[in-house]
Coordinates of C-alpha atoms and ligand atoms in Angstrom, one line a residue:
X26 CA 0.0 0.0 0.0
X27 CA 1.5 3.4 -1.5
X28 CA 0.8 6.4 1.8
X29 CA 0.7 9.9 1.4
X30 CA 2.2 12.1 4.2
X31 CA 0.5 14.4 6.2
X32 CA 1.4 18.0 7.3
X33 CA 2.4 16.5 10.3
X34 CA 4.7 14.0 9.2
X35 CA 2.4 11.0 9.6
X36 CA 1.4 8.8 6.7
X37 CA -1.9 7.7 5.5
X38 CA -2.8 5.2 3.1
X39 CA -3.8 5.9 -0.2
X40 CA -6.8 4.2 -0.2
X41 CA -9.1 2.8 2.8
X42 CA -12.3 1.5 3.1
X43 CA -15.4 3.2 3.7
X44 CA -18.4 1.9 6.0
X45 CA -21.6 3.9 5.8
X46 CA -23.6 1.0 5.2
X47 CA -21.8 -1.4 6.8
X48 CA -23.4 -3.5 9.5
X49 CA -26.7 -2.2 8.6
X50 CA -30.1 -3.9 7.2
X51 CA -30.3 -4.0 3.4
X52 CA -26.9 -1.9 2.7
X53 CA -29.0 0.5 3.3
X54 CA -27.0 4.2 5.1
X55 CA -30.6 4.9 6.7
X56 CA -30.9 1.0 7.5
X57 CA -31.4 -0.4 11.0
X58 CA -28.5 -1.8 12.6
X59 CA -27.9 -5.2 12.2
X60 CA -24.9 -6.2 13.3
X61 CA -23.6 -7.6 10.0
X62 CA -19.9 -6.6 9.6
X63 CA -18.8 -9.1 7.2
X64 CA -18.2 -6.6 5.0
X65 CA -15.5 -4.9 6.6
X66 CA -14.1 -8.0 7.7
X67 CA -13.7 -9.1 4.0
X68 CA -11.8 -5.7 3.4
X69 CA -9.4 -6.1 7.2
X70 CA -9.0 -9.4 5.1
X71 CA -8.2 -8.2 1.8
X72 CA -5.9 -5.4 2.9
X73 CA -7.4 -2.5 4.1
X74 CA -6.1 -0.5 6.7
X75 CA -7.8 3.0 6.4
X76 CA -11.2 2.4 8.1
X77 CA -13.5 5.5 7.4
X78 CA -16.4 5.9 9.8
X79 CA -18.3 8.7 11.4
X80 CA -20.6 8.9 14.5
X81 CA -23.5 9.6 12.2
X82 CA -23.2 6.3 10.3
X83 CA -24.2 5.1 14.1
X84 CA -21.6 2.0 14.0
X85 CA -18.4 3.2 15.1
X86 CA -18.9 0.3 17.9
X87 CA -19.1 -2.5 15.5
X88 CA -16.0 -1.1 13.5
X89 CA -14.6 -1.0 16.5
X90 CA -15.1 -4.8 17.5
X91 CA -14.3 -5.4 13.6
X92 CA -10.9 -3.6 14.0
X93 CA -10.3 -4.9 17.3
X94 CA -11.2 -8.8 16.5
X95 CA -9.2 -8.8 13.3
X96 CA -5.8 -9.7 14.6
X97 CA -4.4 -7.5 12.7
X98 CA -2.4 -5.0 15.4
X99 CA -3.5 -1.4 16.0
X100 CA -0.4 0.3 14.6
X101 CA -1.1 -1.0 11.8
X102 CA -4.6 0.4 11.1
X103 CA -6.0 4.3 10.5
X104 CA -8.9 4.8 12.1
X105 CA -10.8 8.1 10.9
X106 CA -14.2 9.4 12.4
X107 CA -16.1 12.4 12.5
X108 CA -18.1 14.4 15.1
X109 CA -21.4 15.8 14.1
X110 CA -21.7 19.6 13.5
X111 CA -24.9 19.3 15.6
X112 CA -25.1 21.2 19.0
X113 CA -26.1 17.9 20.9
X114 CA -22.7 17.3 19.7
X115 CA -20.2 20.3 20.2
X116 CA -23.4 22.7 21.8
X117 CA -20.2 23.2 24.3
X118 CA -16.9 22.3 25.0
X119 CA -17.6 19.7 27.6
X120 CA -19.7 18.1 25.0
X121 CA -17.2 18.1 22.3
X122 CA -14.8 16.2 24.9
X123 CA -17.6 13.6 25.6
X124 CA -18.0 13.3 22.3
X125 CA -14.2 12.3 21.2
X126 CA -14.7 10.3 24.7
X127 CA -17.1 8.1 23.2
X128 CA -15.8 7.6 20.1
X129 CA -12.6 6.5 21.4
X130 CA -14.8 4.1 23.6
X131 CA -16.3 2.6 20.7
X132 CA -13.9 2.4 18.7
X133 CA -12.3 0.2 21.4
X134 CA -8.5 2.1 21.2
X135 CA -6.4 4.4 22.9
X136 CA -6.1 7.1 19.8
X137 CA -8.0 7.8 16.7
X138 CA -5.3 8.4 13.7
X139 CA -7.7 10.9 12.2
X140 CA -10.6 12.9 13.7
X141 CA -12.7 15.4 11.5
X142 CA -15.4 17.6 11.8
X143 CA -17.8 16.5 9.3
X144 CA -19.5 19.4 8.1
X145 CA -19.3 23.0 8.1
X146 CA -19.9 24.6 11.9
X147 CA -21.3 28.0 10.5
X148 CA -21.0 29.6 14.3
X149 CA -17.7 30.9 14.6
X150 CA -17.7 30.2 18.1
X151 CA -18.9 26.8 18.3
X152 CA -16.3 26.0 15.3
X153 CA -13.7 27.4 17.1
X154 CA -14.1 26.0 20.3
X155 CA -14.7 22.6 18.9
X156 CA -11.5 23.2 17.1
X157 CA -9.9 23.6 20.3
X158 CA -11.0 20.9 21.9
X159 CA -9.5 18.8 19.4
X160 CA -6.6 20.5 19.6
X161 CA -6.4 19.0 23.3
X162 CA -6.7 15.4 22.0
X163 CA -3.7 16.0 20.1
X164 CA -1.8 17.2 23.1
X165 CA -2.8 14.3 25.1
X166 CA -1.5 11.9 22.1
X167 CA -5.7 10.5 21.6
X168 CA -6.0 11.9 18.6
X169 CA -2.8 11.4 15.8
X170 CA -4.4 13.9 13.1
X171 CA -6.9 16.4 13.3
X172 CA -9.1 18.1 10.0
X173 CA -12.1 18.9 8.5
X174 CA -14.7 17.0 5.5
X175 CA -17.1 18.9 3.5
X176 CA -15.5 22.5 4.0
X177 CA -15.1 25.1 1.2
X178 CA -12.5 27.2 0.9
X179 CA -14.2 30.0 2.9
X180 CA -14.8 27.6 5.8
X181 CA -11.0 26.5 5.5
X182 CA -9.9 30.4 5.8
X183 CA -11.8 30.6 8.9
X184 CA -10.6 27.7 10.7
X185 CA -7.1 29.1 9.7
X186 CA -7.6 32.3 11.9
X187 CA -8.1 29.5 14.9
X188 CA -6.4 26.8 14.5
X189 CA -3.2 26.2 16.4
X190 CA -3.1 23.0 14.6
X191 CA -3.6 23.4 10.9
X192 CA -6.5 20.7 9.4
X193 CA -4.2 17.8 8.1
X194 CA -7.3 16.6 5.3
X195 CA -10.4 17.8 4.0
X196 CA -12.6 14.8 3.0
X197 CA -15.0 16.1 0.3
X198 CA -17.2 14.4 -2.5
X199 CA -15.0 13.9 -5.7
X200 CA -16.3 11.7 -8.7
X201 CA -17.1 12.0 -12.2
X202 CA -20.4 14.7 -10.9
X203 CA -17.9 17.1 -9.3
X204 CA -14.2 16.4 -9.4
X205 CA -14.0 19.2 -7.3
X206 CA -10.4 20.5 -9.1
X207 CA -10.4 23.7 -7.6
X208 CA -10.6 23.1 -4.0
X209 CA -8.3 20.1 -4.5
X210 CA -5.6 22.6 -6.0
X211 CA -6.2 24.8 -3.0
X212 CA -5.9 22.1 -0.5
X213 CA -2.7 20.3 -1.9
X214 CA -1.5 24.3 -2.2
X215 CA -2.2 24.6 1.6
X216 CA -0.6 21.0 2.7
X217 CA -4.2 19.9 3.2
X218 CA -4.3 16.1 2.1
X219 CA -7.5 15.6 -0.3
X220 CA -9.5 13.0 0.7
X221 CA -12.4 11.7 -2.0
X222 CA -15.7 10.6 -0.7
X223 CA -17.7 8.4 -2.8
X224 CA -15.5 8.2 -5.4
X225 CA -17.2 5.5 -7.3
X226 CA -20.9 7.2 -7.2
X227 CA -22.7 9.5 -9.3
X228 CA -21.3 8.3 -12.5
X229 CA -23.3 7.5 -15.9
X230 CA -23.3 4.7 -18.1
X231 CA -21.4 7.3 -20.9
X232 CA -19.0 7.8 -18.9
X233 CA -18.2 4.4 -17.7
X234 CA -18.3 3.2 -21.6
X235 CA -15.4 5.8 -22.0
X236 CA -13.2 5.1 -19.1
X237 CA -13.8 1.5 -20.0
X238 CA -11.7 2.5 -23.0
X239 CA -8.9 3.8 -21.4
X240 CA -9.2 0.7 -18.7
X241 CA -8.3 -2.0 -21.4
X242 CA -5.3 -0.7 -21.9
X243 CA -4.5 -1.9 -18.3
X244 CA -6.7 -4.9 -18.3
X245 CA -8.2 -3.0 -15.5
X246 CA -11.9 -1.8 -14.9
X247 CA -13.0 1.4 -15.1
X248 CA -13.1 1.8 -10.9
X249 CA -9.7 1.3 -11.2
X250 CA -9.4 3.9 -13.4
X251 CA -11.1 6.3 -11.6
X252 CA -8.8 5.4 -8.0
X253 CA -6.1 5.6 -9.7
X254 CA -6.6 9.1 -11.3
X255 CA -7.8 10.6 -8.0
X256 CA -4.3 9.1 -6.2
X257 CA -2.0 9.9 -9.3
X258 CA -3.5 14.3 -8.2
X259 CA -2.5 13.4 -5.2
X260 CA -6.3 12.3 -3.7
X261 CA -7.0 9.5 -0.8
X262 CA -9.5 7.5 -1.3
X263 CA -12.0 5.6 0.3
X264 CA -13.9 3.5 -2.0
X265 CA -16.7 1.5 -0.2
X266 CA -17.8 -1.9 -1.6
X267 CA -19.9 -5.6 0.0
X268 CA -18.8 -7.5 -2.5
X269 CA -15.1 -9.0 -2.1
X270 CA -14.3 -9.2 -5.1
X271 CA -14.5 -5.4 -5.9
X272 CA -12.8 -4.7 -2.5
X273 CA -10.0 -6.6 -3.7
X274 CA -9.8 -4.9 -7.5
X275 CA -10.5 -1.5 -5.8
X276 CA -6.9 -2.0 -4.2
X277 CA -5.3 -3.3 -6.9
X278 CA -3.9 0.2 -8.3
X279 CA -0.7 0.3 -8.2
X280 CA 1.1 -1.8 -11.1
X281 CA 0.2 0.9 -13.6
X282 CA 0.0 4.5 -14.5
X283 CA -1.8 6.7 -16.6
X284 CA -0.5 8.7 -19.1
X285 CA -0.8 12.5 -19.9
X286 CA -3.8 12.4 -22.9
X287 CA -5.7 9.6 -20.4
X288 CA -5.5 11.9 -17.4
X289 CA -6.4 14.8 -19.9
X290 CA -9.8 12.6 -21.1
X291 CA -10.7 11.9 -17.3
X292 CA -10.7 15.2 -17.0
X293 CA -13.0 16.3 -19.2
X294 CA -15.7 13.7 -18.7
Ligands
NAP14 N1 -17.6 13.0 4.7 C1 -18.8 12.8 4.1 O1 -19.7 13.7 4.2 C2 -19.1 11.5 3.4 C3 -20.2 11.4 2.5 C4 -20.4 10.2 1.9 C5 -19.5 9.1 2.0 N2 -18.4 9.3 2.9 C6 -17.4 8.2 3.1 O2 -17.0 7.8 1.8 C7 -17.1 6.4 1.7 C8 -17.3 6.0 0.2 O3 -18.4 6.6 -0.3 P1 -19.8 5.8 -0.7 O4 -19.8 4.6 0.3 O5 -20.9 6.7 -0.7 O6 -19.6 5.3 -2.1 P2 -18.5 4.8 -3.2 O7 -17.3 4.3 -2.5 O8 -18.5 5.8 -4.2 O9 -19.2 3.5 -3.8 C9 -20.5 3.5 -4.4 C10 -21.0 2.2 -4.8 O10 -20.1 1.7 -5.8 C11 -20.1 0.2 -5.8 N3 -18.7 -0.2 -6.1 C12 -17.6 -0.3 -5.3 N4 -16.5 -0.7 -5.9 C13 -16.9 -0.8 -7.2 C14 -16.2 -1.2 -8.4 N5 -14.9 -1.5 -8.4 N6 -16.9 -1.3 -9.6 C15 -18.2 -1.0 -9.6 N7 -18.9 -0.6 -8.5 C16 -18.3 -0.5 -7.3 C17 -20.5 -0.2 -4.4 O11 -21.5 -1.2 -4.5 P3 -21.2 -2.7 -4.1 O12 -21.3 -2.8 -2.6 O13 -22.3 -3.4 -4.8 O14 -19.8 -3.1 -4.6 C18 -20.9 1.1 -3.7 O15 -22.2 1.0 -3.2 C19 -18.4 6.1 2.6 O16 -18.6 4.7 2.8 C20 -18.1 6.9 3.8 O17 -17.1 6.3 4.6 C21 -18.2 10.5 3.5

């Protein structure tokens, strides 16, 4: 597995596993809880070590046994979640601390390697102070990385004014619907590490038939394609899958590169 490096120093894997629908009924995000994590356990299985989850995907805990009843060590996974931007989350500081409290509690370690707010607090204050409380999970070594998903350049200038420690990612939606290129160029311009969400979504059949061209030049398919453009400008991703068999091609992304024209034709999809 190729890493990038963060603005800390600390590496992250190219590309990790998403769970929002993982141990939930039907594969469904909004699904009741079920308790099924097979799917992550096929992915700990196949390779993955980036594990993306967020308290609003309400199964942190089962991750957390996942992760923790893998036999794979800790070191050697990144665990990433997210606090809410609601106030019954980070209404005030103490609740911001119960809230990184719990997910560490869930999540059955001693430190998270990435913990980001995951969407825009518009009240300065509340962002701020959140911000800080983070801050303080860094100093006490529970947190590794701290950062942001879902913010805008505006929101990113903000957070600047506060921040003792600068956001290390931004995890925002980038796929063939919105690529997102400019906030990218900002972020890798301001040592923020891009992170894609839902990568593989929100693409039409068009454009598959098209990438599918560039793909057999590889003997690859076109989500590999699309991974391996988003790592190749310098994007993590997190591609989410139940089926093994794509969580295993969805790694395989290394062994080949695409050229200048091909980049130029993802591009422009
Ligand atoms: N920060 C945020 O606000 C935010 C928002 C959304 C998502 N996320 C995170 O990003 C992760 C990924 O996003 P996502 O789960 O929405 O979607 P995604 O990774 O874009 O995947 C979308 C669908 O593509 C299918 N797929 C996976 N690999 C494939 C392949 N190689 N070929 C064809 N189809 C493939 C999967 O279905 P199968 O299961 O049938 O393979 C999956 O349901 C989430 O799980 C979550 O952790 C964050």
């Amino acid at each position: 597995m190729e890493n990038f490096i963060l603005s800390n120093g600390l590496k992250i894997p190219a590309v990790g596993t998403g769970t929002n629908t993982y141990g939930k009924e039907e594969n469904q995000y909004m699904g009741k809880l079920n308790g099924d994590f097979s799917a992550l356990n096929s992915a700990i299985k196949a390779g993955y070590r980036l594990i993306d989850t967020a308290i609003a995907y309400r199964n942190e805990a089962g991750v957390g046994e996942s992760v923790f009843n893998s036999g794979v060590a800790r070191a050697e996974f990144f665990l990433t979640t997210k606090i809410p931007a609601g106030d019954e989350y980070i209404g005030s500081k103490e609740l911001a601390r119960q809230t990184v409290e719990n997910s560490l509690k869930n999540l059955k370690t001693d430190y998270i390697d990435l913990y980001l707010i995951h969407f825009p607090i518009e009240d300065e204050n509340k962002l701020k102070q959140t911000w800080e409380v983070l801050e303080s999970f860094v100093d006490q070594g529970k947190i590794k990385s701290i950062g942001v998903s879902n913010f805008e350049v505006a929101h990113l200038e903000t957070l600047k004014k506060y921040a003792r420690i600068q956001p290390a990612v931004d995890q925002i939606q980038s796929n063939p619907s919105l690529w997102n290129q400019e906030l990218i160029d900002y972020l890798l311009k301001n040592n923020i590490q891009p992170e894609a969400w839902g990568p593989l979504s929100k693409i039409t059949d068009i454009q598959i038939k098209k990438i599918e061209k560039i793909a057999a030049n590889y003997g690859k398919n076109w989500g590999q394609i699309i991974l391996r453009y988003q790592i190749q400008r310098g994007v993590v991703v997190i591609p989410k899958s139940h089926d093994p068999r794509r969580q295993q091609s969805n790694l395989e992304l290394f062994d080949f590169s695409l050229t200048g024209p091909e980049v130029a034709a993802i591009e422009s999809l």
